Short mmCIF file of C-alpha atoms in Angstrom, two decimals:
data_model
loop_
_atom_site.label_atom_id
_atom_site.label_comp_id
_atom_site.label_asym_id
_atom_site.label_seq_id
_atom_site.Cartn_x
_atom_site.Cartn_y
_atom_site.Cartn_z
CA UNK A 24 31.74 27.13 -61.41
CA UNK A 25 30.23 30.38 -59.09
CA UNK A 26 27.57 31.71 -60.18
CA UNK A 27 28.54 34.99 -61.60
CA UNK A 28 30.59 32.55 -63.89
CA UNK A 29 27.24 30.40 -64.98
CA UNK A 30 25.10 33.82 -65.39
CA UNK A 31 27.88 34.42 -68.01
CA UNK A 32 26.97 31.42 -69.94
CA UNK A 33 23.73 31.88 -72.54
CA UNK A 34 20.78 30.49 -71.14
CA UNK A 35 19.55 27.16 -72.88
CA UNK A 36 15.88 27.26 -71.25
CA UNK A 37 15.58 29.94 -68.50
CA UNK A 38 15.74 33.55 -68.97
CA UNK A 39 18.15 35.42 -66.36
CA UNK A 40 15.04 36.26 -64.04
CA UNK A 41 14.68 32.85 -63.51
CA UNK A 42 17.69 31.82 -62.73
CA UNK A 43 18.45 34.53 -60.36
CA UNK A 44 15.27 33.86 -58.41
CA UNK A 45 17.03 29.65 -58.17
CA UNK A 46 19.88 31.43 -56.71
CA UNK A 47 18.15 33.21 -54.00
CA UNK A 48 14.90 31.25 -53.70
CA UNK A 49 16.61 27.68 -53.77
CA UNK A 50 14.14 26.33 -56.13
CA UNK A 51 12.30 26.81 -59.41
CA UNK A 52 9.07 25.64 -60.05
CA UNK A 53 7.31 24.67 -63.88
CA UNK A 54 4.13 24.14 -64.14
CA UNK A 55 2.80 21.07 -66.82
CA UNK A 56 6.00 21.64 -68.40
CA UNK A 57 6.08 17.66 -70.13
CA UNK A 58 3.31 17.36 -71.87
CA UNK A 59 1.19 13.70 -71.85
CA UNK A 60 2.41 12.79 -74.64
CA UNK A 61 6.01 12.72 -73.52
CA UNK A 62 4.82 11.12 -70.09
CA UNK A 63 2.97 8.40 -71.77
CA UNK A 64 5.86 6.31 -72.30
CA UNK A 65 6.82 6.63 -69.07
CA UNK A 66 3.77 5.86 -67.53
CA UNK A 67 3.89 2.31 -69.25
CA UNK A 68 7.12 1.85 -67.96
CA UNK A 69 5.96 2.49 -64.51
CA UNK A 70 3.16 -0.13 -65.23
CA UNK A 71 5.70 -2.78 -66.02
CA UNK A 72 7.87 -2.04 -62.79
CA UNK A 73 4.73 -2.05 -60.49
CA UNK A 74 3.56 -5.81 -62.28
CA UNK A 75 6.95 -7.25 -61.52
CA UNK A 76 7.03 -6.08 -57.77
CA UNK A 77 4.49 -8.24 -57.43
CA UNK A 78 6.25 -11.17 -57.07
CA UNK A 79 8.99 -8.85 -54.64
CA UNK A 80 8.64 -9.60 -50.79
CA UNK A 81 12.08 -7.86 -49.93
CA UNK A 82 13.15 -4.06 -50.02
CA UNK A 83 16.71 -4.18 -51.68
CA UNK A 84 18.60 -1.76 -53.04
CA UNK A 85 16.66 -1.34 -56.23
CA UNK A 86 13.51 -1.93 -54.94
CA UNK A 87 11.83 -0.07 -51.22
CA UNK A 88 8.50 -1.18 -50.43
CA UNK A 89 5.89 -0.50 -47.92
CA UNK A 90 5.68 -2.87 -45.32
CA UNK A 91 2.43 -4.01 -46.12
CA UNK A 92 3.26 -4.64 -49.41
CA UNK A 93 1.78 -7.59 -50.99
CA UNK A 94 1.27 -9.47 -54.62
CA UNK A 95 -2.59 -8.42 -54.48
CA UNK A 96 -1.53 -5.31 -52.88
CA UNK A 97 1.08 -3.77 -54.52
CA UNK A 98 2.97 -0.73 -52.30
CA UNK A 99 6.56 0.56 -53.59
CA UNK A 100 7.95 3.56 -52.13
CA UNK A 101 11.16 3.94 -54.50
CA UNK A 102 12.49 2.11 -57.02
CA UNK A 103 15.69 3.10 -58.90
CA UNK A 104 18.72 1.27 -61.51
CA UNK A 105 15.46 2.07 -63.78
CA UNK A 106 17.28 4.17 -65.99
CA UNK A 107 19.07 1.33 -66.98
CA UNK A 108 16.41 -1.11 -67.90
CA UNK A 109 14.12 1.54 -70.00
CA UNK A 110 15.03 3.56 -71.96
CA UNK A 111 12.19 6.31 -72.38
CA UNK A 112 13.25 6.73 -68.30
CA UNK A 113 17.20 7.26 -69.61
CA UNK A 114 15.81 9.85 -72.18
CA UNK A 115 14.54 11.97 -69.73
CA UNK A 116 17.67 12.45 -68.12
CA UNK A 117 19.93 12.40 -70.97
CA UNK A 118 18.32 14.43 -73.51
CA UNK A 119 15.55 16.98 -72.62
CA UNK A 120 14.65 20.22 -71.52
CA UNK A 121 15.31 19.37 -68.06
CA UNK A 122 19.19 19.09 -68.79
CA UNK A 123 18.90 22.46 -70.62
CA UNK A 124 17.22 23.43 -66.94
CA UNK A 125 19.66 22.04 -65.23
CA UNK A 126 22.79 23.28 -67.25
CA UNK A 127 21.15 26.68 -67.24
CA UNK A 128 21.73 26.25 -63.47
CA UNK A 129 24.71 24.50 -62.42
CA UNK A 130 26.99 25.16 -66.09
CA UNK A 131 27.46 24.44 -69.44
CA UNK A 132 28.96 20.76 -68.36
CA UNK A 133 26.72 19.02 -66.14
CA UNK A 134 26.83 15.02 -65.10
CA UNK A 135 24.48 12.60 -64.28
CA UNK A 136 23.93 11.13 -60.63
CA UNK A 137 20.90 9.25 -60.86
CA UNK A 138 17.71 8.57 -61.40
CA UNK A 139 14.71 7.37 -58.44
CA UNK A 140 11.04 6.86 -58.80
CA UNK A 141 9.25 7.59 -55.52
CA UNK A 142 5.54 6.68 -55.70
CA UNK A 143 4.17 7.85 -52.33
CA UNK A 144 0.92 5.47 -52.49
CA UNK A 145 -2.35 6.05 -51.58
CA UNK A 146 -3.84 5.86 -48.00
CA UNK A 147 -0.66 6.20 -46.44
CA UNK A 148 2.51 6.66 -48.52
CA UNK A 149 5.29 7.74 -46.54
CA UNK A 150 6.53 10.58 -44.72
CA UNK A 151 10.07 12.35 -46.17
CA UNK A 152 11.01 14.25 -43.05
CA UNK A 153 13.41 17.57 -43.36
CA UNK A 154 16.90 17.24 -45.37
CA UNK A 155 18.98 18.44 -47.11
CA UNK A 156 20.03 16.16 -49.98
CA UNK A 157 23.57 17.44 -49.83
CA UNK A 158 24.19 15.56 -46.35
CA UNK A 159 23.77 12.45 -48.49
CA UNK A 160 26.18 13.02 -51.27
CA UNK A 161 28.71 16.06 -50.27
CA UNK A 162 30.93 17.00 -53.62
CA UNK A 163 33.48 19.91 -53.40
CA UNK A 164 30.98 22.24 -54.09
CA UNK A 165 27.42 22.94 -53.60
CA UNK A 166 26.61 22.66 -57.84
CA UNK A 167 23.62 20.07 -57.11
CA UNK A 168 20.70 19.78 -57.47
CA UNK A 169 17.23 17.49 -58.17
CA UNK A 170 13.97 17.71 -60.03
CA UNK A 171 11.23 16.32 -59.48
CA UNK A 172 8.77 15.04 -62.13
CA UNK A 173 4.69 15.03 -61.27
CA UNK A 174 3.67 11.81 -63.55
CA UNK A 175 0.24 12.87 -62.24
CA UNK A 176 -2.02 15.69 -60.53
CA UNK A 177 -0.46 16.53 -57.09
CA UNK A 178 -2.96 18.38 -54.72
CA UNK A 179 -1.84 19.15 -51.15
CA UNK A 180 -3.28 16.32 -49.01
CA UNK A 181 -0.97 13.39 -51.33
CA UNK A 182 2.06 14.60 -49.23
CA UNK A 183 3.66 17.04 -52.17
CA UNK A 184 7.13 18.31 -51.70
CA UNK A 185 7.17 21.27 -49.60
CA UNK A 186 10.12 23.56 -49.34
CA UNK A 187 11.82 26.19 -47.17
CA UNK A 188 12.87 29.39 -49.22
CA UNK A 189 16.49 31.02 -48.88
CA UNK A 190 17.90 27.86 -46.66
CA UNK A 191 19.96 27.07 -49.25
CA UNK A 192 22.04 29.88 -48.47
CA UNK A 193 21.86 28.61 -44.34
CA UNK A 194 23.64 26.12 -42.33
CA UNK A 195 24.57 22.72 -43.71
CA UNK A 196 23.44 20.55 -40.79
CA UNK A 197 24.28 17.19 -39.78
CA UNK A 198 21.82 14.84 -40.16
CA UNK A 199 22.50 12.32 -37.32
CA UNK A 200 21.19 12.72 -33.94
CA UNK A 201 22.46 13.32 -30.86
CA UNK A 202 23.75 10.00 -30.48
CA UNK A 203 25.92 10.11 -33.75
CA UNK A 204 23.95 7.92 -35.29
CA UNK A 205 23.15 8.83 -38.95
CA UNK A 206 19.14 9.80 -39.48
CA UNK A 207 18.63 11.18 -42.97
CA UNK A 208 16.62 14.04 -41.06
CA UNK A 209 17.23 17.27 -39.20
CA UNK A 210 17.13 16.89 -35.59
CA UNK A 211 14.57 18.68 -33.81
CA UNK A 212 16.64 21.63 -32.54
CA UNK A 213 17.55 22.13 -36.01
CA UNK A 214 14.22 22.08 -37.41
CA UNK A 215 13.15 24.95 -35.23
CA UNK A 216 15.83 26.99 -36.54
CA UNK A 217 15.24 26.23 -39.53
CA UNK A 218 12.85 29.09 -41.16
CA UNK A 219 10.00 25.90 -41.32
CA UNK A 220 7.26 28.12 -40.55
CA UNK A 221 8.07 29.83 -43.99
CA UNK A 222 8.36 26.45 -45.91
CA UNK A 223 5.81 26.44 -49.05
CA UNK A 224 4.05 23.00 -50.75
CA UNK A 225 4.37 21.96 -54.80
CA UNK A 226 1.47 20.81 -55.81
CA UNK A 227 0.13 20.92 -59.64
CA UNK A 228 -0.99 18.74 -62.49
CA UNK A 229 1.17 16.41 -64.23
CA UNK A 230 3.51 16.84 -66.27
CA UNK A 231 4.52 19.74 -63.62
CA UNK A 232 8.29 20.19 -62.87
CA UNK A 233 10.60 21.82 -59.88
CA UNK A 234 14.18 21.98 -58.93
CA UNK A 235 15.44 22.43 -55.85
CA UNK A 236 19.16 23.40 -55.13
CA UNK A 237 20.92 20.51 -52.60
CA UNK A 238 21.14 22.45 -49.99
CA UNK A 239 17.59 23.83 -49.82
CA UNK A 240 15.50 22.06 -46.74
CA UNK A 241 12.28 20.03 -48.11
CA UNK A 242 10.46 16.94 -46.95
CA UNK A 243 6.77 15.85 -47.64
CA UNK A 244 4.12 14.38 -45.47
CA UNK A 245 2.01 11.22 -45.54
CA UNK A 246 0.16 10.79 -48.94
CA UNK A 247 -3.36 10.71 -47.06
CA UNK A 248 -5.53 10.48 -50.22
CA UNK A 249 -7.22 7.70 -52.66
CA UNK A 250 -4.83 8.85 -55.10
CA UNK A 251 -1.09 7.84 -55.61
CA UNK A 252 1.76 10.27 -56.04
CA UNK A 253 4.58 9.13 -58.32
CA UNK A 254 7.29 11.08 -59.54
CA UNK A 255 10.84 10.98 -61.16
CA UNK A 256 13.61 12.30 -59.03
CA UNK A 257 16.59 13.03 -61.54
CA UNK A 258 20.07 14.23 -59.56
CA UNK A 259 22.43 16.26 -61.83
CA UNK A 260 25.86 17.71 -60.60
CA UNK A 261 28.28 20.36 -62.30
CA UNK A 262 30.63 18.50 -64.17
CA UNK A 263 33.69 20.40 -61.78
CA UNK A 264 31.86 18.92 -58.21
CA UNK A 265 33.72 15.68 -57.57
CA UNK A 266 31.69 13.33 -54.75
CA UNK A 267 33.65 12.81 -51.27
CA UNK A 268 31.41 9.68 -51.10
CA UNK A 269 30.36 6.57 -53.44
CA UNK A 270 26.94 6.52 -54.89
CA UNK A 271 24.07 4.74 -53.24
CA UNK A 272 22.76 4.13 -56.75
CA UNK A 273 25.29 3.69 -59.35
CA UNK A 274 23.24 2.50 -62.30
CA UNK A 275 25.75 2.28 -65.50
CA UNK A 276 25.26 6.28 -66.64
CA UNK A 277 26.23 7.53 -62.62
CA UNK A 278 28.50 10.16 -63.68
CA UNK A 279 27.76 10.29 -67.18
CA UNK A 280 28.19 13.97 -69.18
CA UNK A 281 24.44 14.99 -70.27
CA UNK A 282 25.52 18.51 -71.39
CA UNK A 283 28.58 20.21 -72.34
CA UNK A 284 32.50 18.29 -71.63
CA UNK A 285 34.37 16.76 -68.82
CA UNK A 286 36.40 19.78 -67.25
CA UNK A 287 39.93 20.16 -66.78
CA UNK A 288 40.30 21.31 -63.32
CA UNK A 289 37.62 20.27 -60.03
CA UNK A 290 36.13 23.81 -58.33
CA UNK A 291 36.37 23.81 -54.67
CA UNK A 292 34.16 26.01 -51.74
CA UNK A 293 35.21 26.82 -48.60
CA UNK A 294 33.20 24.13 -46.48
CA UNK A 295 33.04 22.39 -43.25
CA UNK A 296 30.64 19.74 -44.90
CA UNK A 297 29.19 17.14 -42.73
CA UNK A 298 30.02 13.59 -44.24
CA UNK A 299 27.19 10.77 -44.47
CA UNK A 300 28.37 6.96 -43.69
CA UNK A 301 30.13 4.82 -46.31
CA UNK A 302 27.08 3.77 -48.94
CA UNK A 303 29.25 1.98 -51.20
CA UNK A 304 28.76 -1.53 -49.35
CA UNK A 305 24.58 -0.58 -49.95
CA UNK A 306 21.78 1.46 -49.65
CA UNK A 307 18.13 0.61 -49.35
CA UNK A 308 16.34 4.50 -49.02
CA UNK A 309 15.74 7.68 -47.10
CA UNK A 310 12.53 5.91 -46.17
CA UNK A 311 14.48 3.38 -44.35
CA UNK A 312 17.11 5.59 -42.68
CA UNK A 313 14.25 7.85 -41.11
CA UNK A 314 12.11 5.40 -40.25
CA UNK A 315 14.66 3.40 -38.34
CA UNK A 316 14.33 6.48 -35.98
CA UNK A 317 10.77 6.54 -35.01
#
């Protein structure tokens, strides 16, 4: 659906200033908008998925850890399929104001792509260099997008989510290097073209909430402080954007209908889109990609 075609729609959550600023800023950003109460179930979940990585020595594709993760020392970078096992996560997704957010945005029928939990842990949680999350899963058109949910107080030196305004509407770029092999990251040459030096940081309390459209450049840096940095990442396409590639995370509600109806017909752009390997034989993270590259 274009976007004079979704402004058409009546908003759900957003008023129209607010969605027009998505559509030229690439991004929207909500402050506390989940309140604790709402994150406390959550937060027990997370408590139950960081107890049984304990006894986890390999990353797999549900699980990435840090490499000096440990049973006394507990260090996950991502962890996703959680959607699956608890159900407070799939209520999130399914039914909430961020599918109002997100149907606001992309349409009236919007689907499901997944759900991950990156937890960026103290002293030294990983780097996410510069993407764009479309180079991982291309559809026929560019009605993607993710949110991210702060599960607690995110201050700049935990490594928040920073992101470049406008490059939505830029270049997609391939994200291999000059070698052809595939990176997960902007090469340098493309980074300096990039518009970094106008890129902005996300930080606020929990319960805080953004969206950034797939094409928009982020990354984040090292989480230098005492403090850990978990959030839900929740992946939401228009219902009309059919994938050119299989899903590196296909829990049992990956294309799933959280608002509106299946459509009728698929909506195509005009792209030369940039195609990421084959995932469907597996996946571990972005993590791993990039850092094989260092």
């Amino acid at each position: 659906m274009k976007k004079q075609d979704i402004l058409k729609h009546q908003a759900l959550f957003l008023d129209q200033k607010q969605r027009q600023s998505y559509f030229d800023q690439g991004f929207l950003f909500f402050p506390e908008l989940i309140s604790t109460a709402n994150l406390a179930p959550i937060h027990l979940a997370l408590d139950d998925i960081i107890e049984k990585a304990r006894t986890v020595t390999e990353s797999s594709n549900q699980i990435d850890l840090e490499k000096d993760h440990s049973a006394d020392n507990p260090r996950l970078r991502r962890v996703t399929y959680a959607d699956d096992e608890y159900p407070e996560l799939w209520k999130i997704c399914a039914d909430s104001v961020i599918t109002e957010i997100a149907a606001d945005l992309l349409g009236p029928n919007v689907r499901f792509r997944e759900l991950m939990i990156n937890f960026k842990w103290a002293r030294g949680g990983a780097e996410v260099k510069w993407h764009q999350d479309f180079a991982f899963y291309p559809h026929t058109h560019t009605g993607t997008l993710q949110f991210l949910v702060f599960l607690e107080d995110v201050t700049s030196d935990m490594g928040p989510l920073q992101v470049i305004p406008k490059s939505h509407k830029g270049e997609l770029f391939e994200h291999y290097n000059n070698n052809g092999e595939w990176t997960g990251a902007l090469k340098d040459e493309d980074l300096q073209k990039s518009g970094i030096e106008n890129a902005i940081e996300l930080t606020g309390l929990k319960g805080t909430v953004s969206v950034h459209h797939s094409c928009t450049l982020h990354g984040s840096a090292r989480n230098h402080s005492d403090r850990g940095r978990p959030v839900l990442v929740i992946t939401y396409a228009a219902a009309d954007a059919i994938p050119y590639t299989a899903a590196p995370y296909p829990s049992s509600h990956y294309g799933k209908i959280v608002r509106g109806k299946e459509p009728r017909f698929a909506h195509h752009e005009a792209l030369s889109v940039p195609l990421p390997p084959d995932w469907s034989s597996g996946y571990t993270s972005i993590y791993a990609h990039q850092e094989e590259t260092d």
